[in-house]
Short mmCIF file of C-alpha atoms in Angstrom, two decimals:
data_model
loop_
_atom_site.label_atom_id
_atom_site.label_comp_id
_atom_site.label_asym_id
_atom_site.label_seq_id
_atom_site.Cartn_x
_atom_site.Cartn_y
_atom_site.Cartn_z
CA MET A 1485 -0.20 0.06 0.04
CA SER A 1486 1.43 3.36 -0.99
CA GLY A 1487 1.78 6.38 1.44
CA PHE A 1488 -0.89 8.23 -0.04
CA SER A 1489 -3.28 5.27 0.05
CA ALA A 1490 -2.54 4.45 3.57
CA PHE A 1491 -3.16 8.08 4.52
CA ARG A 1492 -6.84 8.01 3.76
CA GLY A 1493 -7.09 5.23 6.35
CA GLY A 1494 -5.24 7.28 9.18
CA ARG A 1495 -3.32 10.35 8.76
CA GLU A 1496 -0.75 10.04 11.77
CA ALA A 1497 -0.07 6.59 11.22
CA ALA A 1498 0.59 6.39 7.40
CA ASP A 1499 1.26 9.84 6.06
CA PRO A 1500 4.82 9.63 4.85
CA ARG A 1501 4.98 13.39 5.71
CA LEU A 1502 4.56 13.06 9.34
CA GLU A 1503 6.91 11.46 12.01
CA ILE A 1504 6.86 11.17 15.69
CA THR A 1505 9.86 12.31 17.76
CA THR A 1506 10.45 12.91 21.39
CA LEU A 1507 12.14 15.55 23.58
CA LYS A 1508 12.64 15.42 27.15
CA GLY A 1509 9.99 12.59 27.19
CA LYS A 1510 7.37 14.47 25.36
CA THR A 1511 5.98 13.21 22.07
CA LEU A 1512 5.82 15.66 19.28
CA LEU A 1513 4.52 15.59 15.85
CA THR A 1514 6.81 17.31 13.38
CA LEU A 1515 6.25 17.79 9.66
CA LYS A 1516 9.03 16.33 7.24
CA THR A 1517 10.32 18.49 4.24
CA SER A 1518 10.87 15.47 2.01
CA PHE A 1519 8.06 13.76 -0.15
CA SER A 1520 7.40 10.02 -0.65
CA ASP A 1521 9.81 8.32 -3.02
CA GLU A 1522 7.19 8.62 -5.85
CA LEU A 1523 5.69 11.84 -6.78
CA HIS A 1524 3.67 10.33 -9.71
CA PRO A 1525 3.99 6.92 -11.50
CA LEU A 1526 4.99 8.92 -14.87
CA ILE A 1527 7.38 11.07 -13.12
CA THR A 1528 10.94 9.21 -12.78
CA LYS A 1529 13.71 10.39 -10.61
CA GLY A 1530 16.26 10.94 -13.43
CA ARG A 1531 16.24 12.13 -16.87
CA ASP A 1532 15.56 8.85 -18.92
CA THR A 1533 14.47 10.48 -22.29
CA GLY A 1534 15.94 13.11 -24.54
CA ASN A 1535 12.83 15.41 -24.63
CA GLY A 1536 10.83 16.12 -21.64
CA TYR A 1537 9.94 18.27 -18.48
CA ALA A 1538 12.39 18.87 -15.63
CA ILE A 1539 10.07 18.60 -12.60
CA SER A 1540 10.53 20.42 -9.25
CA CYS A 1541 8.03 19.99 -6.44
CA ARG A 1542 7.84 21.82 -3.08
CA TYR A 1543 5.68 21.13 0.02
CA TYR A 1544 5.26 23.89 2.38
CA PRO A 1545 4.42 23.43 6.09
CA CYS A 1546 1.18 25.61 5.65
CA ASP A 1547 -0.05 22.65 3.46
CA GLU A 1548 0.58 24.59 0.09
CA VAL A 1549 2.08 22.78 -2.87
CA GLU A 1550 3.69 24.05 -5.91
CA ILE A 1551 5.10 22.24 -8.96
CA THR A 1552 7.08 23.71 -11.69
CA ALA A 1553 7.99 21.86 -14.99
CA ILE A 1554 10.64 23.26 -17.44
CA GLN A 1555 10.61 21.74 -20.99
CA LEU A 1556 13.95 20.82 -22.20
CA GLY A 1557 15.07 19.46 -25.71
CA PHE A 1558 17.65 16.69 -26.29
CA GLU A 1559 20.64 19.12 -25.96
CA ASP A 1560 19.12 21.29 -23.30
CA SER A 1561 20.18 21.28 -19.76
CA LEU A 1562 19.58 23.26 -16.51
CA LYS A 1563 22.42 24.92 -14.71
CA ARG A 1564 21.67 25.70 -11.13
CA GLY A 1565 23.26 28.24 -9.05
CA GLY A 1566 24.90 31.70 -9.79
CA GLY A 1567 28.33 32.97 -10.21
CA GLY A 1568 27.90 34.95 -13.46
CA LYS A 1569 29.08 38.82 -13.39
CA ARG A 1570 26.63 41.08 -14.11
CA LYS A 1571 27.31 42.85 -17.33
CA THR A 1572 25.14 46.05 -16.71
CA ASP A 1573 26.29 48.90 -14.71
CA SER A 1574 22.90 50.96 -14.55
CA LYS A 1575 19.15 49.90 -14.61
CA GLU A 1576 18.67 51.83 -17.70
CA SER A 1577 21.16 49.60 -19.74
CA MET A 1578 19.28 46.38 -18.78
CA ASP A 1579 16.93 45.23 -21.34
CA ALA A 1580 13.27 44.29 -20.45
CA PRO A 1581 13.79 40.52 -20.35
CA THR A 1582 16.81 40.81 -17.74
CA LEU A 1583 15.14 43.19 -15.75
CA ALA A 1584 11.90 40.82 -15.75
CA LYS A 1585 13.96 37.76 -14.77
CA SER A 1586 15.63 39.97 -11.80
CA CYS A 1587 12.17 40.86 -10.63
CA ALA A 1588 10.82 37.26 -11.25
CA ARG A 1589 13.70 35.92 -8.99
CA ALA A 1590 13.11 38.30 -6.41
CA ARG A 1591 9.34 37.68 -6.36
CA THR A 1592 9.92 33.93 -6.08
CA ALA A 1593 12.19 34.06 -3.36
CA VAL A 1594 9.67 36.43 -1.31
CA ARG A 1595 6.91 34.11 -2.05
CA ARG A 1596 8.80 31.14 -0.96
CA LYS A 1597 9.82 32.42 2.23
CA ALA A 1598 6.56 33.74 3.29
CA LEU A 1599 4.95 30.25 2.63
CA SER A 1600 8.07 28.52 4.61
CA MET A 1601 7.63 30.70 7.50
CA GLU A 1602 3.78 30.37 7.51
CA ALA A 1603 3.27 34.29 7.59
CA ASP A 1604 0.21 35.23 9.13
CA ARG A 1605 0.45 38.89 9.77
CA MET A 1606 1.08 42.16 7.57
CA LEU A 1607 2.95 44.98 9.23
CA THR A 1608 3.54 48.55 7.60
CA LEU A 1609 6.09 50.73 8.71
CA THR A 1610 5.94 54.58 7.72
CA PHE A 1611 7.93 57.64 8.06
CA LYS A 1612 6.33 60.90 8.97
CA GLU A 1613 8.93 62.89 7.40
CA ASN A 1614 9.51 62.67 3.56
CA VAL A 1615 12.41 60.13 3.71
CA GLU A 1616 13.38 59.50 -0.11
CA ASP A 1617 16.58 57.93 0.25
CA ILE A 1618 16.51 54.08 0.04
CA ASP A 1619 19.72 53.80 2.00
CA VAL A 1620 18.53 56.03 4.79
CA ALA A 1621 15.34 54.07 5.07
CA TRP A 1622 16.94 50.69 5.03
CA ASP A 1623 19.65 51.82 7.68
CA ARG A 1624 16.62 52.90 9.92
CA PHE A 1625 14.76 49.56 9.26
CA LYS A 1626 18.06 47.64 9.73
CA TYR A 1627 18.08 49.23 13.38
CA PHE A 1628 14.52 48.45 13.94
CA SER A 1629 15.08 44.66 13.06
CA LYS A 1630 17.96 44.75 15.62
CA LEU A 1631 15.84 46.12 18.29
CA CYS A 1632 13.02 43.58 17.72
CA ARG A 1633 15.72 40.65 17.73
CA PHE A 1634 17.04 41.87 21.16
CA ARG A 1635 13.22 42.16 22.35
CA TRP A 1636 11.92 39.05 21.03
CA GLY A 1637 14.79 36.84 19.93
CA ALA A 1638 14.24 34.10 17.49
CA ARG A 1639 10.55 34.72 17.70
CA TRP A 1640 11.32 37.84 15.14
CA LYS A 1641 10.97 36.65 11.73
CA TYR A 1642 10.27 38.82 8.85
CA ILE A 1643 10.32 39.45 4.98
CA ALA A 1644 10.45 43.40 4.24
CA VAL A 1645 9.73 45.02 0.95
CA PRO A 1646 10.12 48.70 0.41
CA GLU A 1647 7.67 50.78 -1.39
CA TYR A 1648 7.45 54.61 -2.46
CA GLN A 1649 4.39 56.46 -1.48
CA LYS A 1650 2.81 58.87 -3.65
CA ARG A 1651 4.62 61.75 -1.96
CA GLY A 1652 7.73 60.07 -2.59
CA ALA A 1653 8.55 58.68 0.88
CA VAL A 1654 9.77 55.13 1.52
CA HIS A 1655 7.68 52.89 3.75
CA PHE A 1656 7.95 49.14 4.23
CA HIS A 1657 5.53 46.28 3.91
CA LEU A 1658 6.53 43.29 6.11
CA ALA A 1659 5.17 39.71 6.31
CA ILE A 1660 5.63 38.41 9.95
CA VAL A 1661 4.33 35.71 11.96
CA GLY A 1662 2.91 35.38 15.52
CA PHE A 1663 1.39 37.94 17.89
CA PHE A 1664 3.24 41.27 18.55
CA HIS A 1665 1.90 43.90 20.76
CA VAL A 1666 1.20 46.91 18.58
CA ASN A 1667 2.42 49.47 21.13
CA THR A 1668 5.73 47.71 21.67
CA ILE A 1669 6.36 47.41 17.69
CA ARG A 1670 5.46 51.20 17.50
CA ARG A 1671 7.88 52.29 20.20
CA LEU A 1672 10.79 50.22 18.69
CA TRP A 1673 9.99 51.81 15.31
CA GLN A 1674 9.91 55.29 16.56
CA ARG A 1675 13.14 54.75 18.49
CA ALA A 1676 14.73 53.48 15.27
CA VAL A 1677 13.42 56.36 13.19
CA GLY A 1678 14.31 59.15 15.65
CA LYS A 1679 14.12 62.68 14.23
CA PHE A 1680 12.17 61.41 11.11
CA GLY A 1681 9.00 59.98 13.35
CA GLY A 1682 7.03 57.24 12.14
CA ASN A 1683 3.90 55.02 12.73
CA ILE A 1684 3.02 51.36 12.05
CA ASP A 1685 0.15 49.19 11.33
CA ILE A 1686 -0.59 45.50 11.87
CA THR A 1687 -3.15 43.53 10.09
CA SER A 1688 -3.91 40.28 12.04
CA PRO A 1689 -5.44 37.40 10.84
CA GLN A 1690 -9.13 36.74 10.71
CA LYS A 1691 -10.66 33.51 11.62
CA PHE A 1692 -13.21 33.35 8.90
CA GLY A 1693 -13.84 34.91 5.67
CA LYS A 1694 -12.31 35.06 2.07
CA LYS A 1695 -9.92 37.87 3.00
CA SER A 1696 -8.34 36.17 5.88
CA TRP A 1697 -4.35 36.68 6.18
CA ASN A 1698 -3.31 33.20 5.49
CA PRO A 1699 0.30 32.52 4.30
CA LYS A 1700 -0.47 32.06 0.50
CA ARG A 1701 -2.50 35.53 0.32
CA ILE A 1702 0.52 37.15 2.26
CA ALA A 1703 3.09 35.61 -0.08
CA ASN A 1704 1.21 37.01 -3.07
CA TYR A 1705 0.59 40.39 -1.45
CA ILE A 1706 3.95 41.22 -0.41
CA SER A 1707 5.79 39.72 -3.67
CA LYS A 1708 3.70 41.81 -5.82
CA TYR A 1709 5.66 44.90 -4.78
CA ILE A 1710 8.73 43.48 -6.30
CA ALA A 1711 7.15 43.90 -9.46
CA LYS A 1712 7.01 47.88 -9.12
CA ASN A 1713 10.59 48.30 -10.76
CA ASP A 1714 10.53 51.74 -10.02
CA SER A 1715 10.39 51.18 -6.39
CA VAL A 1716 13.85 50.15 -5.96
CA ASP A 1717 16.81 51.74 -7.61
CA PHE A 1718 19.33 49.47 -9.67
CA ASN A 1719 21.69 47.34 -7.52
CA LYS A 1720 19.55 48.12 -4.27
CA ARG A 1721 18.13 45.54 -2.10
CA ARG A 1722 14.68 44.57 -3.33
CA TYR A 1723 13.69 42.77 -0.25
CA SER A 1724 15.12 41.95 3.21
CA SER A 1725 14.28 38.60 5.52
CA GLY A 1726 15.36 38.01 8.82
CA GLY A 1727 15.15 35.05 11.33
CA ASP A 1728 15.46 31.32 10.97
CA ILE A 1729 13.36 30.70 7.78
CA GLN A 1730 13.88 27.17 6.50
CA LEU A 1731 12.83 26.52 2.91
CA PRO A 1732 11.77 23.03 2.14
CA GLU A 1733 13.96 21.23 -0.09
CA PRO A 1734 12.40 20.35 -3.76
CA GLN A 1735 11.66 17.09 -4.85
CA ARG A 1736 12.81 16.60 -8.27
CA GLY A 1737 11.95 14.44 -11.13
CA TRP A 1738 11.68 14.07 -14.84
CA LEU A 1739 8.51 13.47 -17.06
CA ALA A 1740 8.93 12.40 -20.73
CA LEU A 1741 7.52 14.76 -23.60
CA GLY A 1742 3.88 13.76 -24.86
CA VAL A 1743 2.14 13.11 -21.60
CA PRO A 1744 -0.50 15.62 -20.45
CA VAL A 1745 1.89 17.52 -18.27
CA ILE A 1746 -0.55 20.07 -16.56
CA LYS A 1747 -2.85 17.00 -15.65
CA VAL A 1748 0.01 15.17 -14.19
CA MET A 1749 1.11 18.09 -12.20
CA ALA A 1750 -2.44 18.62 -10.94
CA GLU A 1751 -2.72 15.20 -9.59
CA VAL A 1752 0.68 15.55 -7.87
CA VAL A 1753 -0.68 18.75 -6.06
CA GLU A 1754 -3.82 17.41 -5.14
CA LYS A 1755 -2.26 13.92 -3.95
CA LEU A 1756 0.22 15.89 -1.64
CA SER A 1757 -2.28 18.46 -0.21
CA ARG A 1758 -5.77 16.88 -0.73
CA ARG A 1759 -6.74 20.12 -2.22
CA GLN A 1760 -7.62 21.34 -5.49
CA VAL A 1761 -5.37 23.20 -7.82
CA THR A 1762 -6.07 27.14 -7.89
CA THR A 1763 -3.30 28.36 -10.01
CA ILE A 1764 -2.08 27.19 -13.60
CA TRP A 1765 0.53 29.51 -15.23
CA GLU A 1766 2.44 28.64 -18.62
CA SER A 1767 5.29 30.98 -20.15
CA GLU A 1768 6.74 30.97 -23.70
CA GLY A 1769 10.36 31.64 -24.39
CA TYR A 1770 13.56 29.60 -24.85
CA PHE A 1771 12.36 27.14 -21.98
CA GLY A 1772 8.84 26.46 -21.81
CA ILE A 1773 7.62 26.82 -18.13
CA THR A 1774 4.48 25.51 -16.64
CA TYR A 1775 3.46 26.06 -12.98
CA VAL A 1776 0.71 24.65 -10.84
CA SER A 1777 0.04 25.29 -7.21
CA THR A 1778 -2.80 25.08 -4.72
#
């Protein structure tokens, strides 16, 4: 009996994503970051055909699943990791595709971090004075984060994305997790900004309703600001994150060309999450990319 089939009879006993551990005599239920050995009968662990799709699947602790398929030809291969030196020295000299890829990488990183940390609250930090210098704004934010780490230790986890207000001032959108007293956050932010003055706003999760601040909604909300290319100058950081945010390792595989790729990907998502697919996205370019998620 497969892990998925056994799951339907009893989650804790058979689900391959769950394991029991002990700590000082206490029994804890923890979530593995790996999947079962087989994602799908048609997905193999290694590349066994010339043409096909390189599969990458992630299961997040908030029970969200995303799977990506990159179509490769016989002579194509994927190179993971960076190391290449940027050839452009200004934002204006970057062509549109290069700039779009840069934004896409940042958006992906922000989304994955928000899902991994199970963000459940939005925090907005603003300046009363018209602080337009992004370096000054990041400097004040860095001090604020330092104060928060001193106050809350490892509980302080965040993803921060800057944005310019209509009047030109910088403000920050943060994805955070857990309860923090609004008065304490305000006091620390005002201490960090000093003479500039500032205020904060926290949007807490709702128990019911479609507009509840769940990890996926927060991930989509905060990552959209990365797309505003004019919000961040060239070679300035597009976002910042802090705390111990562990991303799940992807499960990789290979799918031969000719099979219904979206159907297979949807079956994988529904198998792992027991939820319906809500997002299907396809791109056209040198490498065809298909993305499916809960």
